Coordinates of C-alpha atoms (C1' of nucleotides) in Angstrom, one line a residue:
Chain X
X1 CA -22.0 56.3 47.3
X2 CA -24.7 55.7 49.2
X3 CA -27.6 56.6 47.5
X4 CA -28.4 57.1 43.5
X5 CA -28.6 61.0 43.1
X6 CA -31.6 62.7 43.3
X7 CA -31.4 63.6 39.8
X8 CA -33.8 61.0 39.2
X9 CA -36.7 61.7 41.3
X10 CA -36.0 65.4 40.6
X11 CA -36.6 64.5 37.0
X12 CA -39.9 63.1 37.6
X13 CA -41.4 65.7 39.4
X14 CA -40.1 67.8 36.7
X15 CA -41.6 66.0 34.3
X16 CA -44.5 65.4 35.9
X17 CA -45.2 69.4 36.3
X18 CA -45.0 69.7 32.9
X19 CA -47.6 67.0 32.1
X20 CA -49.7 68.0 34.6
X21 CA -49.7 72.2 33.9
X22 CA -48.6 72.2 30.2
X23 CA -48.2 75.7 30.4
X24 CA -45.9 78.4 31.9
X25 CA -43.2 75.7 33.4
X26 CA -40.6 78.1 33.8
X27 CA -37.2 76.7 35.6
X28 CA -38.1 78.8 38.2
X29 CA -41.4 77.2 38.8
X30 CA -40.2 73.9 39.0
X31 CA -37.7 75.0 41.2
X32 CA -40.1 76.1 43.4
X33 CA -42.2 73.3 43.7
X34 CA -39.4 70.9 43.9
X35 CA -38.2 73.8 46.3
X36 CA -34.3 74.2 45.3
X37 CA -32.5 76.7 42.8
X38 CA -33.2 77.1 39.5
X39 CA -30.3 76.3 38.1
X40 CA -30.3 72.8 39.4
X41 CA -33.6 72.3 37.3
X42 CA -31.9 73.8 34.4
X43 CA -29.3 71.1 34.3
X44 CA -31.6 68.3 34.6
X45 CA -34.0 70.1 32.2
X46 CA -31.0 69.8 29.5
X47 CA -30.2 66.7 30.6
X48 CA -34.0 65.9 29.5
X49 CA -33.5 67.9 26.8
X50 CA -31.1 66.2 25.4
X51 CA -32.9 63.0 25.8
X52 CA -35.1 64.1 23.7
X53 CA -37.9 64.2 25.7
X54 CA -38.6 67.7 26.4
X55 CA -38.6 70.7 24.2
X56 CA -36.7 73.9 25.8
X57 CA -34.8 76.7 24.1
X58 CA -33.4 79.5 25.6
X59 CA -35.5 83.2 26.2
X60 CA -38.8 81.7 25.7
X61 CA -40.6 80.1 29.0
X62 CA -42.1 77.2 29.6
X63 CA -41.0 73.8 28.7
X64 CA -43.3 70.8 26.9
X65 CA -43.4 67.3 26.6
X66 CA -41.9 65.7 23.6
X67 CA -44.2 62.6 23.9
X68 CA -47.1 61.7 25.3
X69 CA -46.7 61.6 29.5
X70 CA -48.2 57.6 28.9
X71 CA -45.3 56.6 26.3
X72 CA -42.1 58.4 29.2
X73 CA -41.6 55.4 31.4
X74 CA -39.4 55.9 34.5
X75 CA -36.6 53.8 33.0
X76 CA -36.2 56.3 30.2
X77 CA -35.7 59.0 32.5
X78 CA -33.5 56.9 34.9
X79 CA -30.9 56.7 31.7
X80 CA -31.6 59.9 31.0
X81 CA -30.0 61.7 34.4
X82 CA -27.0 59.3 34.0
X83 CA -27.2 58.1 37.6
X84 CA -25.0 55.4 37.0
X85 CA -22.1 55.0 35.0
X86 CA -22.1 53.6 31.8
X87 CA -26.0 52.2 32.9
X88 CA -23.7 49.7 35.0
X89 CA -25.4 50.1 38.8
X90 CA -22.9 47.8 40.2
X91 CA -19.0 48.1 40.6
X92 CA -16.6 45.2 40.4
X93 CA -13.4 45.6 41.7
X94 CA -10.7 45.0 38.9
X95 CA -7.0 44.2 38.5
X96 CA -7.6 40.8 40.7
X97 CA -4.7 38.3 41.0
X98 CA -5.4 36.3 38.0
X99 CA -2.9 33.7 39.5
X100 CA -5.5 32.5 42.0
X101 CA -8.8 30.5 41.1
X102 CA -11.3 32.9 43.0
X103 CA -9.3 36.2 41.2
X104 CA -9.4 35.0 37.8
X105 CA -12.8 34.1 37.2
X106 CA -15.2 36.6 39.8
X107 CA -15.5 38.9 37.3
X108 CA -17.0 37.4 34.7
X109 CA -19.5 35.3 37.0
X110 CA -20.2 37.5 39.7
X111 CA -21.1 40.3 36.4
X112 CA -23.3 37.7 35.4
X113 CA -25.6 38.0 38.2
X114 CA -25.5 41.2 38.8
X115 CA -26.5 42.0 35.6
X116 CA -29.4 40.0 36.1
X117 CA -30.2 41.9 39.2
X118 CA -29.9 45.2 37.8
X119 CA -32.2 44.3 34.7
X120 CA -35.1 43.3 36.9
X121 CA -34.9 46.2 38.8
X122 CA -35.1 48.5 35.5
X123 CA -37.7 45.9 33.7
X124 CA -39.6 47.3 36.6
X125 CA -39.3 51.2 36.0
X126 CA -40.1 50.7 32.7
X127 CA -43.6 49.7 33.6
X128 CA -43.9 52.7 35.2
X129 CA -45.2 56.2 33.2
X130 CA -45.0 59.4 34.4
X131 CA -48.6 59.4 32.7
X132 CA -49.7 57.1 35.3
X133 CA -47.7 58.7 38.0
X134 CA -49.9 62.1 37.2
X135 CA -53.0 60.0 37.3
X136 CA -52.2 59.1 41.2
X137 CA -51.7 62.8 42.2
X138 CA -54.6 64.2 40.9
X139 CA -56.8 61.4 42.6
Chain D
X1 CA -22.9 58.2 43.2
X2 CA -21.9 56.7 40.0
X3 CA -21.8 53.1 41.0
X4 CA -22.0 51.0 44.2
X5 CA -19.0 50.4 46.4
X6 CA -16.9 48.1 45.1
X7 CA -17.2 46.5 48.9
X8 CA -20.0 44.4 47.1
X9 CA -18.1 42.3 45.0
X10 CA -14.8 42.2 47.3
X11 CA -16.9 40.6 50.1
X12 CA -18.0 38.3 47.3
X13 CA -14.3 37.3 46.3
X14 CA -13.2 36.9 50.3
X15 CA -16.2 34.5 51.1
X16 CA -15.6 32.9 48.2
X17 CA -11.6 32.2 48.9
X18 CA -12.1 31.2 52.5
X19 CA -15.3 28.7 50.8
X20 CA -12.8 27.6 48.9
X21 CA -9.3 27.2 50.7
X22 CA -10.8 27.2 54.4
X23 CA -7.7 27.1 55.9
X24 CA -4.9 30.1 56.3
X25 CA -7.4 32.8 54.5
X26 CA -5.3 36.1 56.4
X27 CA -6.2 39.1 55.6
X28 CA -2.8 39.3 53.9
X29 CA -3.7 36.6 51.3
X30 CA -7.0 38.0 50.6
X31 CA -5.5 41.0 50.0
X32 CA -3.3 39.7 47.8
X33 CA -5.7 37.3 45.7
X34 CA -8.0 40.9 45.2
X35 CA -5.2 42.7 44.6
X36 CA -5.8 45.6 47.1
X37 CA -4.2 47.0 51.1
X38 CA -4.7 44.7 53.3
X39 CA -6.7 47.3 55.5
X40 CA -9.6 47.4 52.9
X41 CA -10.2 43.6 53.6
X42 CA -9.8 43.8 57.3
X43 CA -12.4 46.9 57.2
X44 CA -14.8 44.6 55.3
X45 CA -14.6 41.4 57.3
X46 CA -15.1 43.2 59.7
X47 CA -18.7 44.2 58.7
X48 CA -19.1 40.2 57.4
X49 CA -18.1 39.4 61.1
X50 CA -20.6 41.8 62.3
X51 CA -23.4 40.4 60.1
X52 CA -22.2 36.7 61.4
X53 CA -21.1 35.7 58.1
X54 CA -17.8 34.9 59.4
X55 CA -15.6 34.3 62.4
X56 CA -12.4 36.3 62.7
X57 CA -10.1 37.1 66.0
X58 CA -7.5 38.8 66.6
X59 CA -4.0 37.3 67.2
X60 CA -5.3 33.8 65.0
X61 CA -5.0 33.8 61.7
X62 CA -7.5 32.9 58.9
X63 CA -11.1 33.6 59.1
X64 CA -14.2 31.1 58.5
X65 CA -17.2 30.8 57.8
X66 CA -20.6 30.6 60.4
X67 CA -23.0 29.3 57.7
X68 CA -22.7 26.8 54.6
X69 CA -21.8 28.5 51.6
X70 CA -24.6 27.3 49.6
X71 CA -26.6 29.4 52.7
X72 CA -25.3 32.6 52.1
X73 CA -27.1 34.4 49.0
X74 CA -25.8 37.2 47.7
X75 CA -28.2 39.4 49.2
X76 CA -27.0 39.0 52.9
X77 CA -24.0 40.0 51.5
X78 CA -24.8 43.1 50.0
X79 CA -26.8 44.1 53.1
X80 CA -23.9 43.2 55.2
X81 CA -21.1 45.5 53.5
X82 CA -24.2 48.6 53.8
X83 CA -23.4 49.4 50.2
X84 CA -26.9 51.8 50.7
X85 CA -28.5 54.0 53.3
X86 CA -30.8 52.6 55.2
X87 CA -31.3 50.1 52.8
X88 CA -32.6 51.9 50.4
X89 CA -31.2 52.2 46.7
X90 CA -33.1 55.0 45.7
X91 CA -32.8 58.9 47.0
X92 CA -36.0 61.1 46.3
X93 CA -35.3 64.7 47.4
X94 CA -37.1 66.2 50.7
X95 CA -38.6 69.5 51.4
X96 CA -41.2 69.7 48.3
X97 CA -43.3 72.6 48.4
X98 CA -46.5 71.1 50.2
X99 CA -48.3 73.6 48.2
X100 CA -48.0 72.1 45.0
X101 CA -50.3 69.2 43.9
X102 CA -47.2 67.8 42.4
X103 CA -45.1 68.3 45.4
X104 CA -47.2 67.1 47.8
X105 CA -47.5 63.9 46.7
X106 CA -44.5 62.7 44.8
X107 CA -42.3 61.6 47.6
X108 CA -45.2 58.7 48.3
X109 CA -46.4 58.0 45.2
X110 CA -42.5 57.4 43.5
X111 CA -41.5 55.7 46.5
X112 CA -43.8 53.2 45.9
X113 CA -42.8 52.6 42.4
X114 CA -38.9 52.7 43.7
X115 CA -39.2 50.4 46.5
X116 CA -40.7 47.6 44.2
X117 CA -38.1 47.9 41.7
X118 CA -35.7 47.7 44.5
X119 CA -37.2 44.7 45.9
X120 CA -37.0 42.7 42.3
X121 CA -33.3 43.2 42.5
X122 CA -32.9 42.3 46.0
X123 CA -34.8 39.1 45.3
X124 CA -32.8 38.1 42.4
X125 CA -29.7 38.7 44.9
X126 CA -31.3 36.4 47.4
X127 CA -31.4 33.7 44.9
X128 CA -27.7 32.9 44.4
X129 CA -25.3 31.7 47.1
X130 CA -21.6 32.0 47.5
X131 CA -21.6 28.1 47.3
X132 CA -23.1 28.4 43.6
X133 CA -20.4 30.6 42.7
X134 CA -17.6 29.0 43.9
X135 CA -19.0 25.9 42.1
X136 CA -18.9 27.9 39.3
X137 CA -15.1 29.3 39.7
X138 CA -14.2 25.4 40.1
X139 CA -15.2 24.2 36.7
Chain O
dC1 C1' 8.1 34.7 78.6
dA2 C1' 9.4 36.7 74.2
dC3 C1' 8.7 36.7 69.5
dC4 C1' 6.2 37.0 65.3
dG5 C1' 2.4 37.1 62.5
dT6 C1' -2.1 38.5 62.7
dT7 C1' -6.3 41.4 63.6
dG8 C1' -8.5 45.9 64.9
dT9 C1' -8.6 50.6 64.2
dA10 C1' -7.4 55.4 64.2
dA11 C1' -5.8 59.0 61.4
dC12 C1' -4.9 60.9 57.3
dC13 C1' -4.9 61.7 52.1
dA14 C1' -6.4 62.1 47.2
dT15 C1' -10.1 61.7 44.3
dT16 C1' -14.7 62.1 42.9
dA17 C1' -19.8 63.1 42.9
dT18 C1' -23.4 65.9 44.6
dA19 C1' -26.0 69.9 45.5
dG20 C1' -25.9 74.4 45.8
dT21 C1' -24.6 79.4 44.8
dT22 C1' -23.3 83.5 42.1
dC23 C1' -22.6 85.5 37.8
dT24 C1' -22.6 86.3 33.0
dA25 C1' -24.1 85.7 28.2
dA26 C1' -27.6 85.2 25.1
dG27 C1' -32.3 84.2 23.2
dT28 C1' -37.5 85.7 22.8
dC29 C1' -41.2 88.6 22.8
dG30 C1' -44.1 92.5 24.0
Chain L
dC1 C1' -35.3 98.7 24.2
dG2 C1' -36.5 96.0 28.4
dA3 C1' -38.2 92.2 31.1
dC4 C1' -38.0 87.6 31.5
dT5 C1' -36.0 83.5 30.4
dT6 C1' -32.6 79.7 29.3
dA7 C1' -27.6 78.2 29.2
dG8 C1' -23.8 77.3 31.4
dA9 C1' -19.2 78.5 33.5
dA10 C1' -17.0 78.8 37.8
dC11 C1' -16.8 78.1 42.4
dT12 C1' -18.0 76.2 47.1
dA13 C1' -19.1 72.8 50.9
dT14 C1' -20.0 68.2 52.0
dA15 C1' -19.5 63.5 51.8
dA16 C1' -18.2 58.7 50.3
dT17 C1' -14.6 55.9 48.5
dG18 C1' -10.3 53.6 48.3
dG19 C1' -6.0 53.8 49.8
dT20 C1' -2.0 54.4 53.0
dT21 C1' 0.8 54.5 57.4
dA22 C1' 1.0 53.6 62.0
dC23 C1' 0.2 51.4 66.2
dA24 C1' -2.1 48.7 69.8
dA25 C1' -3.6 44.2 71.1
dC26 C1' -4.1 39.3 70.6
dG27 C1' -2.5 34.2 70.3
dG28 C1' 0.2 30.4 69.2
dT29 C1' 5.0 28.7 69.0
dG30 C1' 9.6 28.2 70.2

DNA sequence: CACCGTTGTAACCATTATAGTTCTAAGTCG
DNA sequence: CGACTTAGAACTATAATGGTTACAACGGTG
């Protein structure tokens, strides 16, 4: 991979829609304004869904919030889309020669660190609302 | 993508053998101590030898390193191997309809927020060396 | 110089994830 | 009932990854 899927931002701007309009966000309007088909919304939106953090049920339109656009930080919606496997953003290699020094310990160290890494970075998208993402467009 | 490359975390194990045996580090041994075809490594060193991380010719055997070990972080690493496009961790998806309030603003205003979670990671990267590791595979 | 081990790299393959499409089934409400 | 919607199966094209085989080129040693 080169990049984390688009899932992700895709989920923001869905959510944010929904904050922002409350009303009448069909798939098909977030599809347009996101601007690809509908029925990549609708997996996300289930994804969401069953995140808990939208309310959607088939035949009638329009999906809502499950809590308030303040309390959904961007790390919940990060784990939500399942980017990453397992939440693990990093991948060591496995099955290293455990007969050699450098094999039979990089594992566990070099995990470790990376796991520190990887917390930082989602400490910081958890600071992050789509509340106060909203606030920035409409200003 | 699920995970990063596991190229990460095999450049990590080479620099770390040819820290720690210097001498007669082949691509064959590497290969051998990550468990893996030799090809992989080669493909990889060369991308460290691009990034003047180390010094590998053809014909000789055993590669070395340009810089002190306790000089090259983790993070020079990771940019080295291009584990990411361009650098960047994080994909937002183009072409929103300009028309929308949401739309038209998201890719800025979530690139902002992505880039600084980024950078907390990157900076935790750039705070551990090769040399700390090995130090750490030693004991 | 010839040989052998090595690096460099092209070409190819299987697997997997992504983003997208078409199509069908089923729920909701006027 | 009929229009609109969600749910999701099935399929496609594209791309990245990790791996393999094969071969050319290099360098030191006998």
């Amino acid at each position: 991979m080169k990049q984390l899927s688009t899932r992700f931002s895709v989920a923001v701007h869905a959510l944010s829609l929904i904050a922002l309009y409350k009303e009448d966000c069909t798939g098909d309007f977030i599809a347009g304004s996101v601007n690809t088909n509908p029925v990549i919304i609708r997996r996300i939106m289930g994804m969401l869904k069953k995140a808990g953090l939208v309310d959607v049920r088939p035949g009638v339109g329009g999906a809502s919030l499950r809590k308030d656009p303040n309390q959904i930080s961007l790390l919940e919606v990060y784990r939500a889309v399942n980017v990453t496997e397992r939440d693990r953003l990093f991948r060591i290699h496995e099955n290293s020669n455990i007969h050699c020094l450098v094999g039979r310990n990089i594992e566990h160290v070099l995990q470790a660190e990376l796991n520190d890494a990887q917390t930082l970075m989602e400490q910081r998208l958890a600071q992050t609302t789509i509340g106060q993402l909203v606030d920035r467009f409409t200003k």
